[in-house]
GROMACS .gro file of C-alpha atoms in nm:
model
  418
    1MET     CA    1   2.295 -14.290   9.294
    2SER     CA    2   2.486 -14.064   9.056
    3ASP     CA    3   2.844 -14.031   8.945
    4ALA     CA    4   3.021 -13.719   8.832
    5ILE     CA    5   3.313 -13.644   8.604
    6LEU     CA    6   3.513 -13.375   8.779
    7CYS     CA    7   3.701 -13.072   8.651
    8PRO     CA    8   4.069 -13.178   8.668
    9GLN     CA    9   4.332 -13.004   8.879
   10VAL     CA   10   4.520 -12.815   8.607
   11GLY     CA   11   4.791 -12.675   8.829
   12GLN     CA   12   4.891 -12.695   9.192
   13ASP     CA   13   4.814 -12.329   9.255
   14LEU     CA   14   4.503 -12.299   9.038
   15THR     CA   15   4.144 -12.331   9.153
   16GLU     CA   16   3.954 -12.300   8.826
   17ALA     CA   17   3.973 -12.386   8.458
   18LYS     CA   18   3.785 -12.259   8.154
   19VAL     CA   19   3.553 -12.501   7.974
   20ILE     CA   20   3.655 -12.480   7.606
   21ALA     CA   21   3.458 -12.778   7.471
   22LEU     CA   22   3.177 -13.014   7.573
   23HIS     CA   23   3.151 -13.334   7.370
   24VAL     CA   24   2.829 -13.457   7.532
   25GLU     CA   25   2.475 -13.326   7.577
   26LEU     CA   26   2.197 -13.399   7.824
   27GLY     CA   27   2.064 -13.747   7.765
   28ASP     CA   28   2.378 -13.877   7.592
   29THR     CA   29   2.512 -14.217   7.690
   30VAL     CA   30   2.871 -14.203   7.814
   31LYS     CA   31   3.108 -14.499   7.808
   32LYS     CA   32   3.413 -14.535   8.028
   33GLY     CA   33   3.717 -14.386   7.856
   34MET     CA   34   3.526 -14.136   7.643
   35ILE     CA   35   3.655 -13.779   7.618
   36VAL     CA   36   3.360 -13.572   7.741
   37ALA     CA   37   3.507 -13.222   7.769
   38GLU     CA   38   3.814 -13.004   7.734
   39VAL     CA   39   3.926 -12.744   7.986
   40GLU     CA   40   4.216 -12.504   7.999
   41SER     CA   41   4.392 -12.259   8.223
   42GLU     CA   42   4.710 -12.064   8.169
   43LYS     CA   43   4.892 -12.365   8.310
   44ALA     CA   44   4.766 -12.641   8.083
   45THR     CA   45   4.497 -12.778   7.853
   46PHE     CA   46   4.330 -13.109   7.942
   47GLU     CA   47   4.094 -13.352   7.775
   48VAL     CA   48   3.853 -13.478   8.042
   49GLU     CA   49   3.801 -13.853   8.035
   50ALA     CA   50   3.504 -14.040   8.175
   51PHE     CA   51   3.606 -14.286   8.446
   52ALA     CA   52   3.248 -14.412   8.482
   53ALA     CA   53   2.961 -14.495   8.247
   54GLY     CA   54   2.606 -14.364   8.245
   55VAL     CA   55   2.362 -14.114   8.098
   56VAL     CA   56   2.430 -13.741   8.114
   57VAL     CA   57   2.175 -13.593   8.358
   58GLY     CA   58   2.350 -13.268   8.442
   59LEU     CA   59   2.595 -13.019   8.287
   60PRO     CA   60   2.680 -12.769   8.561
   61PHE     CA   61   2.899 -12.559   8.330
   62GLN     CA   62   2.874 -12.456   7.968
   63VAL     CA   63   3.144 -12.372   7.712
   64GLY     CA   64   3.306 -12.045   7.814
   65ASP     CA   65   3.234 -12.087   8.186
   66TRP     CA   66   3.509 -12.101   8.447
   67ALA     CA   67   3.469 -12.427   8.639
   68THR     CA   68   3.600 -12.491   8.989
   69VAL     CA   69   3.855 -12.771   8.994
   70LEU     CA   70   3.739 -13.100   9.147
   71GLU     CA   71   3.375 -12.995   9.102
   72PRO     CA   72   3.147 -13.186   8.860
   73LEU     CA   73   3.168 -13.101   8.491
   74VAL     CA   74   2.932 -13.381   8.385
   75VAL     CA   75   2.680 -13.557   8.610
   76LEU     CA   76   2.591 -13.916   8.515
   77GLY     CA   77   2.286 -14.123   8.601
   78GLY     CA   78   2.273 -14.500   8.595
   79GLY     CA   79   2.150 -14.570   8.242
   80SER     CA   80   1.789 -14.692   8.215
   81ASP     CA   81   1.726 -14.619   8.582
   82ALA     CA   82   1.840 -14.259   8.551
   83LYS     CA   83   1.600 -13.973   8.610
   84PRO     CA   84   1.514 -13.743   8.316
   85PRO     CA   85   1.794 -13.499   8.223
   86VAL     CA   86   1.812 -13.192   8.442
   87LYS     CA   87   1.761 -12.871   8.247
   88GLN     CA   88   1.949 -12.647   8.487
   89PRO     CA   89   2.315 -12.664   8.602
   90VAL     CA   90   2.345 -12.907   8.891
   91PRO     CA   91   2.668 -12.904   9.095
   92ILE     CA   92   2.670 -13.193   9.343
   93THR     CA   93   2.845 -13.239   9.677
   94ALA     CA   94   3.104 -13.517   9.645
   95MET     CA   95   3.109 -13.805   9.893
   96SER     CA   96   3.353 -14.089   9.814
   97GLY     CA   97   3.240 -14.124   9.452
   98SER     CA   98   2.866 -14.097   9.535
   99PHE     CA   99   2.671 -13.775   9.522
  100ALA     CA  100   2.384 -13.617   9.710
  101THR     CA  101   2.056 -13.513   9.552
  102PRO     CA  102   2.108 -13.252   9.276
  103HIS     CA  103   1.998 -12.899   9.349
  104GLU     CA  104   1.954 -12.614   9.105
  105LEU     CA  105   2.236 -12.363   9.077
  106VAL     CA  106   2.339 -12.128   8.799
  107ALA     CA  107   2.715 -12.123   8.737
  108PRO     CA  108   2.862 -11.780   8.815
  109ALA     CA  109   2.926 -11.561   8.513
  110ARG     CA  110   3.261 -11.394   8.472
  111ASN     CA  111   3.334 -11.100   8.246
  112ALA     CA  112   3.668 -11.020   8.087
  113SER     CA  113   3.846 -10.732   8.257
  114ASN     CA  114   4.182 -10.574   8.218
  115GLY     CA  115   4.471 -10.767   8.365
  116GLN     CA  116   4.544 -10.506   8.637
  117GLY     CA  117   4.909 -10.606   8.621
  118ARG     CA  118   4.841 -10.981   8.604
  119SER     CA  119   4.970 -11.160   8.294
  120SER     CA  120   5.151 -11.476   8.198
  121PRO     CA  121   5.520 -11.462   8.101
  122LEU     CA  122   5.441 -11.582   7.749
  123ALA     CA  123   5.171 -11.316   7.703
  124ARG     CA  124   5.412 -11.044   7.818
  125ARG     CA  125   5.682 -11.166   7.581
  126MET     CA  126   5.447 -11.184   7.285
  127ALA     CA  127   5.298 -10.840   7.360
  128GLN     CA  128   5.647 -10.690   7.377
  129ASN     CA  129   5.747 -10.844   7.043
  130LEU     CA  130   5.426 -10.714   6.885
  131GLY     CA  131   5.481 -10.365   7.028
  132LEU     CA  132   5.160 -10.380   7.236
  133ALA     CA  133   5.105 -10.231   7.582
  134ILE     CA  134   4.987 -10.528   7.785
  135GLU     CA  135   4.811 -10.308   8.042
  136THR     CA  136   4.564 -10.201   7.769
  137ILE     CA  137   4.462 -10.559   7.683
  138ALA     CA  138   4.147 -10.716   7.828
  139GLY     CA  139   4.239 -11.032   8.016
  140THR     CA  140   4.030 -11.348   8.019
  141GLY     CA  141   4.259 -11.564   8.231
  142PRO     CA  142   4.215 -11.650   8.598
  143HIS     CA  143   4.112 -11.337   8.791
  144GLY     CA  144   4.141 -11.121   8.480
  145ALA     CA  145   4.500 -11.205   8.392
  146VAL     CA  146   4.617 -11.142   8.035
  147VAL     CA  147   4.706 -11.477   7.878
  148LEU     CA  148   4.817 -11.604   7.538
  149ARG     CA  149   4.466 -11.642   7.398
  150ASP     CA  150   4.404 -11.270   7.455
  151LEU     CA  151   4.697 -11.188   7.226
  152GLU     CA  152   4.573 -11.448   6.979
  153GLY     CA  153   4.233 -11.277   6.977
  154LEU     CA  154   4.385 -10.942   6.890
  155ILE     CA  155   4.585 -11.095   6.607
  156ALA     CA  156   4.280 -11.280   6.474
  157LYS     CA  157   4.076 -10.957   6.465
  158SER     CA  158   4.341 -10.767   6.271
  159GLY     CA  159   4.436 -11.062   6.051
  160THR     CA  160   4.800 -10.955   6.063
  161VAL     CA  161   5.093 -10.938   6.298
  162ALA     CA  162   5.342 -10.658   6.339
  163THR     CA  163   5.540 -10.764   6.034
  164GLY     CA  164   5.230 -10.754   5.815
  165SER     CA  165   5.245 -11.130   5.754
  166THR     CA  166   4.954 -11.369   5.801
  167SER     CA  167   4.937 -11.493   6.158
  168LEU     CA  168   4.883 -11.858   6.241
  169ASN     CA  169   4.697 -11.997   6.538
  170VAL     CA  170   4.927 -12.065   6.834
  171LYS     CA  171   4.789 -12.258   7.128
  172SER     CA  172   4.938 -12.268   7.477
  173LEU     CA  173   4.934 -12.629   7.602
  174LYS     CA  174   5.119 -12.550   7.926
  175ASP     CA  175   5.272 -12.237   8.071
  176GLY     CA  176   5.625 -12.264   8.204
  177LYS     CA  177   5.971 -12.120   8.214
  178GLY     CA  178   6.269 -12.111   7.982
  179ILE     CA  179   6.280 -12.170   7.608
  180PRO     CA  180   5.938 -12.270   7.466
  181VAL     CA  181   5.881 -12.610   7.308
  182VAL     CA  182   5.671 -12.573   6.991
  183PHE     CA  183   5.474 -12.867   6.847
  184ILE     CA  184   5.401 -12.867   6.472
  185HIS     CA  185   5.143 -13.116   6.344
  186GLY     CA  186   5.142 -13.301   6.014
  187PHE     CA  187   4.931 -13.272   5.700
  188GLY     CA  188   4.562 -13.291   5.792
  189GLY     CA  189   4.629 -13.246   6.165
  190GLU     CA  190   4.576 -12.964   6.413
  191VAL     CA  191   4.702 -12.847   6.753
  192ALA     CA  192   4.467 -13.080   6.944
  193ALA     CA  193   4.675 -13.379   6.828
  194TRP     CA  194   4.944 -13.285   7.080
  195ARG     CA  195   4.735 -13.233   7.395
  196GLN     CA  196   4.758 -13.587   7.525
  197ILE     CA  197   5.135 -13.625   7.492
  198ALA     CA  198   5.196 -13.270   7.622
  199MET     CA  199   5.052 -13.377   7.957
  200ALA     CA  200   5.294 -13.671   7.975
  201ILE     CA  201   5.622 -13.494   7.900
  202GLY     CA  202   5.691 -13.341   8.242
  203LEU     CA  203   5.912 -13.055   8.125
  204PRO     CA  204   5.916 -12.715   8.304
  205ASN     CA  205   5.917 -12.534   7.969
  206THR     CA  206   5.625 -12.353   7.812
  207LEU     CA  207   5.459 -12.589   7.562
  208LEU     CA  208   5.302 -12.437   7.251
  209ALA     CA  209   5.135 -12.586   6.945
  210ILE     CA  210   5.086 -12.414   6.611
  211ASP     CA  211   4.828 -12.477   6.339
  212LEU     CA  212   4.986 -12.493   5.995
  213PRO     CA  213   4.829 -12.284   5.715
  214GLY     CA  214   4.506 -12.438   5.592
  215HIS     CA  215   4.466 -12.640   5.912
  216GLY     CA  216   4.264 -12.602   6.232
  217ALA     CA  217   4.221 -12.241   6.338
  218SER     CA  218   4.469 -12.134   6.065
  219ALA     CA  219   4.234 -12.260   5.793
  220ASP     CA  220   4.200 -11.916   5.635
  221ALA     CA  221   4.575 -11.884   5.578
  222ALA     CA  222   4.634 -11.968   5.211
  223VAL     CA  223   4.977 -12.079   5.088
  224SER     CA  224   5.105 -12.201   4.754
  225ASP     CA  225   5.417 -12.407   4.830
  226PHE     CA  226   5.638 -12.556   5.101
  227GLN     CA  227   5.859 -12.248   5.135
  228SER     CA  228   5.550 -12.033   5.193
  229ILE     CA  229   5.445 -12.262   5.478
  230VAL     CA  230   5.790 -12.232   5.636
  231ALA     CA  231   5.791 -11.854   5.593
  232VAL     CA  232   5.456 -11.795   5.763
  233VAL     CA  233   5.543 -12.030   6.051
  234ALA     CA  234   5.876 -11.848   6.095
  235SER     CA  235   5.698 -11.512   6.094
  236THR     CA  236   5.447 -11.627   6.354
  237LEU     CA  237   5.715 -11.769   6.584
  238GLY     CA  238   5.922 -11.454   6.540
  239ASN     CA  239   5.648 -11.258   6.710
  240ILE     CA  240   5.676 -11.482   7.017
  241GLY     CA  241   6.054 -11.508   7.057
  242THR     CA  242   6.379 -11.611   6.891
  243GLU     CA  243   6.475 -11.941   7.060
  244PHE     CA  244   6.268 -12.257   7.045
  245HIS     CA  245   6.277 -12.634   7.079
  246LEU     CA  246   6.075 -12.788   6.795
  247VAL     CA  247   5.873 -13.111   6.791
  248GLY     CA  248   5.725 -13.198   6.453
  249HIS     CA  249   5.526 -13.474   6.290
  250SER     CA  250   5.536 -13.564   5.919
  251LEU     CA  251   5.491 -13.237   5.725
  252GLY     CA  252   5.535 -13.050   6.053
  253ALA     CA  253   5.869 -13.229   6.106
  254ALA     CA  254   5.984 -13.115   5.761
  255VAL     CA  255   5.880 -12.759   5.850
  256ALA     CA  256   6.074 -12.787   6.178
  257ILE     CA  257   6.389 -12.893   5.991
  258ALA     CA  258   6.349 -12.604   5.745
  259LEU     CA  259   6.300 -12.359   6.032
  260SER     CA  260   6.640 -12.457   6.170
  261ALA     CA  261   6.793 -12.285   5.867
  262GLN     CA  262   6.587 -11.965   5.897
  263SER     CA  263   6.771 -11.649   5.997
  264GLY     CA  264   6.637 -11.481   6.311
  265LEU     CA  265   6.542 -11.810   6.480
  266THR     CA  266   6.762 -12.028   6.698
  267ILE     CA  267   6.637 -12.386   6.713
  268LYS     CA  268   6.779 -12.550   7.024
  269SER     CA  269   6.664 -12.905   6.947
  270LEU     CA  270   6.460 -13.109   6.698
  271THR     CA  271   6.238 -13.407   6.780
  272LEU     CA  272   6.094 -13.544   6.455
  273PHE     CA  273   5.819 -13.805   6.424
  274ALA     CA  274   5.781 -13.978   6.085
  275PRO     CA  275   5.932 -13.677   5.906
  276ALA     CA  276   5.840 -13.588   5.551
  277GLY     CA  277   6.094 -13.431   5.318
  278LEU     CA  278   6.367 -13.692   5.370
  279GLY     CA  279   6.259 -13.928   5.092
  280ALA     CA  280   6.070 -13.920   4.765
  281THR     CA  281   5.778 -14.150   4.842
  282VAL     CA  282   5.440 -14.086   5.005
  283ASP     CA  283   5.117 -14.288   4.993
  284GLY     CA  284   4.940 -14.082   4.729
  285ALA     CA  285   4.628 -14.301   4.752
  286PHE     CA  286   4.595 -14.208   5.120
  287VAL     CA  287   4.635 -13.836   5.049
  288ALA     CA  288   4.372 -13.851   4.774
  289GLY     CA  289   4.134 -14.065   4.980
  290TYR     CA  290   4.171 -13.845   5.287
  291LEU     CA  291   4.093 -13.530   5.090
  292ALA     CA  292   3.800 -13.689   4.908
  293ALA     CA  293   3.632 -13.832   5.221
  294LYS     CA  294   3.304 -13.655   5.295
  295SER     CA  295   3.130 -13.878   5.548
  296GLU     CA  296   3.260 -13.968   5.891
  297SER     CA  297   3.280 -14.337   5.797
  298ALA     CA  298   3.488 -14.263   5.485
  299LEU     CA  299   3.715 -14.032   5.683
  300ALA     CA  300   3.757 -14.294   5.957
  301ALA     CA  301   3.859 -14.556   5.699
  302GLN     CA  302   4.135 -14.329   5.573
  303MET     CA  303   4.257 -14.213   5.914
  304ARG     CA  304   4.293 -14.570   6.038
  305LYS     CA  305   4.577 -14.604   5.787
  306LEU     CA  306   4.775 -14.365   6.006
  307VAL     CA  307   4.815 -14.624   6.284
  308HIS     CA  308   4.920 -14.986   6.309
  309ASP     CA  309   4.653 -15.061   6.571
  310PRO     CA  310   4.318 -14.893   6.485
  311ALA     CA  311   4.236 -14.877   6.857
  312ALA     CA  312   4.520 -14.627   6.898
  313LEU     CA  313   4.332 -14.366   6.694
  314PRO     CA  314   4.133 -14.153   6.943
  315ALA     CA  315   3.766 -14.108   6.859
  316SER     CA  316   3.803 -13.742   6.955
  317MET     CA  317   4.065 -13.696   6.683
  318LEU     CA  318   3.829 -13.827   6.416
  319LYS     CA  319   3.543 -13.618   6.550
  320ALA     CA  320   3.753 -13.301   6.554
  321THR     CA  321   3.874 -13.359   6.198
  322GLN     CA  322   3.521 -13.409   6.069
  323ALA     CA  323   3.391 -13.104   6.258
  324ALA     CA  324   3.668 -12.885   6.116
  325ARG     CA  325   3.581 -12.990   5.762
  326GLU     CA  326   3.217 -12.906   5.812
  327ALA     CA  327   3.287 -12.567   5.972
  328GLY     CA  328   3.512 -12.398   5.717
  329PRO     CA  329   3.744 -12.410   5.415
  330VAL     CA  330   3.981 -12.669   5.563
  331ALA     CA  331   3.935 -12.938   5.295
  332GLU     CA  332   3.969 -12.685   5.012
  333ARG     CA  333   4.283 -12.529   5.161
  334GLN     CA  334   4.442 -12.868   5.227
  335ALA     CA  335   4.372 -12.983   4.871
  336THR     CA  336   4.560 -12.677   4.745
  337ILE     CA  337   4.853 -12.755   4.977
  338ALA     CA  338   4.857 -13.121   4.874
  339ALA     CA  339   4.873 -13.025   4.506
  340ALA     CA  340   5.182 -12.816   4.579
  341LEU     CA  341   5.356 -13.076   4.798
  342PHE     CA  342   5.270 -13.410   4.637
  343GLU     CA  343   5.238 -13.543   4.285
  344GLY     CA  344   5.079 -13.883   4.290
  345SER     CA  345   5.297 -14.081   4.530
  346THR     CA  346   5.593 -13.842   4.514
  347GLN     CA  347   5.700 -13.576   4.761
  348LEU     CA  348   5.794 -13.259   4.572
  349PHE     CA  349   6.011 -13.107   4.845
  350SER     CA  350   6.319 -13.206   5.043
  351VAL     CA  351   6.482 -13.088   5.365
  352ARG     CA  352   6.782 -13.323   5.363
  353THR     CA  353   7.023 -13.037   5.298
  354GLU     CA  354   6.888 -12.835   5.593
  355LEU     CA  355   6.906 -13.142   5.819
  356SER     CA  356   7.270 -13.203   5.723
  357LYS     CA  357   7.355 -12.847   5.833
  358TYR     CA  358   7.180 -12.869   6.170
  359HIS     CA  359   7.421 -12.939   6.455
  360GLY     CA  360   7.194 -12.927   6.759
  361PRO     CA  361   7.038 -13.230   6.933
  362CYS     CA  362   6.813 -13.413   6.689
  363ARG     CA  363   6.609 -13.732   6.720
  364ILE     CA  364   6.398 -13.902   6.455
  365ILE     CA  365   6.128 -14.148   6.562
  366ILE     CA  366   5.970 -14.369   6.296
  367GLY     CA  367   5.721 -14.656   6.301
  368GLN     CA  368   5.832 -14.974   6.129
  369ARG     CA  369   5.472 -15.025   6.010
  370ASP     CA  370   5.432 -14.674   5.867
  371SER     CA  371   5.233 -14.710   5.544
  372ILE     CA  372   5.220 -14.335   5.468
  373ILE     CA  373   5.594 -14.257   5.449
  374PRO     CA  374   5.809 -14.571   5.409
  375PRO     CA  375   6.053 -14.594   5.702
  376THR     CA  376   6.324 -14.729   5.472
  377GLU     CA  377   6.340 -14.392   5.295
  378THR     CA  378   6.350 -14.187   5.613
  379ASP     CA  379   6.646 -14.366   5.770
  380ARG     CA  380   6.863 -14.372   5.456
  381ASN     CA  381   7.186 -14.167   5.470
  382LEU     CA  382   7.098 -13.967   5.780
  383PRO     CA  383   7.364 -13.729   5.917
  384ALA     CA  384   7.588 -13.889   6.176
  385GLY     CA  385   7.465 -13.666   6.459
  386VAL     CA  386   7.098 -13.759   6.419
  387GLY     CA  387   6.959 -14.019   6.658
  388LEU     CA  388   6.717 -14.268   6.502
  389HIS     CA  389   6.455 -14.474   6.687
  390ARG     CA  390   6.270 -14.746   6.497
  391LEU     CA  391   5.953 -14.852   6.679
  392GLU     CA  392   5.801 -15.193   6.614
  393ASN     CA  393   5.424 -15.238   6.574
  394THR     CA  394   5.389 -14.864   6.514
  395GLY     CA  395   5.249 -14.672   6.218
  396HIS     CA  396   5.264 -14.309   6.109
  397LEU     CA  397   5.169 -14.165   6.450
  398PRO     CA  398   5.439 -14.283   6.694
  399PHE     CA  399   5.357 -14.008   6.946
  400LEU     CA  400   5.006 -14.152   6.981
  401GLU     CA  401   5.083 -14.521   6.951
  402GLN     CA  402   5.392 -14.513   7.174
  403GLN     CA  403   5.306 -14.216   7.394
  404ASN     CA  404   5.520 -14.286   7.702
  405LEU     CA  405   5.834 -14.360   7.502
  406SER     CA  406   5.772 -14.061   7.276
  407ALA     CA  407   5.725 -13.831   7.575
  408ARG     CA  408   6.053 -13.950   7.724
  409LEU     CA  409   6.240 -13.898   7.397
  410ILE     CA  410   6.101 -13.546   7.360
  411ALA     CA  411   6.201 -13.456   7.715
  412GLU     CA  412   6.552 -13.598   7.674
  413THR     CA  413   6.607 -13.413   7.346
  414VAL     CA  414   6.483 -13.083   7.487
  415ARG     CA  415   6.700 -13.115   7.799
  416SER     CA  416   7.007 -13.191   7.589
  417GLY     CA  417   6.943 -12.873   7.390
  418GLY     CA  418   6.960 -12.651   7.698
   0.00000   0.00000   0.00000
């Protein structure tokens, strides 16, 4: 008897999703709760979790394929009793959690074609702001629709946006309506850090995440100081629209606050997790240790300092961080950024003035066990209009350690901003 991990339903009206990552190979042992794949559509991006254990005996789809929702992404055998891994794709017919005998089938190939009038609202908006004719762009979305990643691809090839500024990686976590909500990660993070909480928020808005310079898919973007980071983020967002809700963590929260003072952007609300830039102190030993870590075990030891409960740190987050370091100039770029932002255990930048001038809805969420940025510094002399939530038994990553509460606070702040 076999089990299968199915492609999730990524939207009520969608029948397929693109496989963007596979974290297992044929013959791998899968444990319950592991993240085995990532899929996306124009509606959402999902990490696919294993709800059964076993050995991988079939991978019906490969990275880049469009998978049918509720069809197997990963086929599992029963451990030592499992048959040898199947070399060909093997979709199985589902029957109440059990599956019939595998049969060989090659997943259908799909080629990019022009959108033929089909495009997502966000893609149309971004194309208009960039001065591009969307009907000339090859679409890779469902049924050839032009979607955000197609615009991202054009920007990546040119290396510039319409303003001539460096473009940062922007990822669509969920398509929607109204003013976009933009997530900005902290130092050492990347857009993937937001995927889990994005699925829990339940807002109708478009949800976007941006990679800061020197991070993730923006690793090649070199900056020299905090103001340069803010400027390139502002430029990138300016090519998408003018109004945004911002959700930031740590350095990303400081960037979000600074963006609220940028001309040309209207920030409707701020939700800030463990924000940097509101106090002088940072754990310099962590920053140095994180940057110096070469092996996965050394990196894991440093990243566990980010949470109060080590079990709250997803294995996929550690794996993604290590893979990014091995694939490009991430560590080198981040060391340059750290030298500009921190001196020993001191933060060299402040956004307290910008925060005092912001009059929209604003919430700050801090962990009382945060060892990276002391919570006592963050909550000192905050403006009267800023809401503060102190979470017990929580470290530097409240949105991971207290996901449900964090999702609710984000949604409430965004709704109050209109």
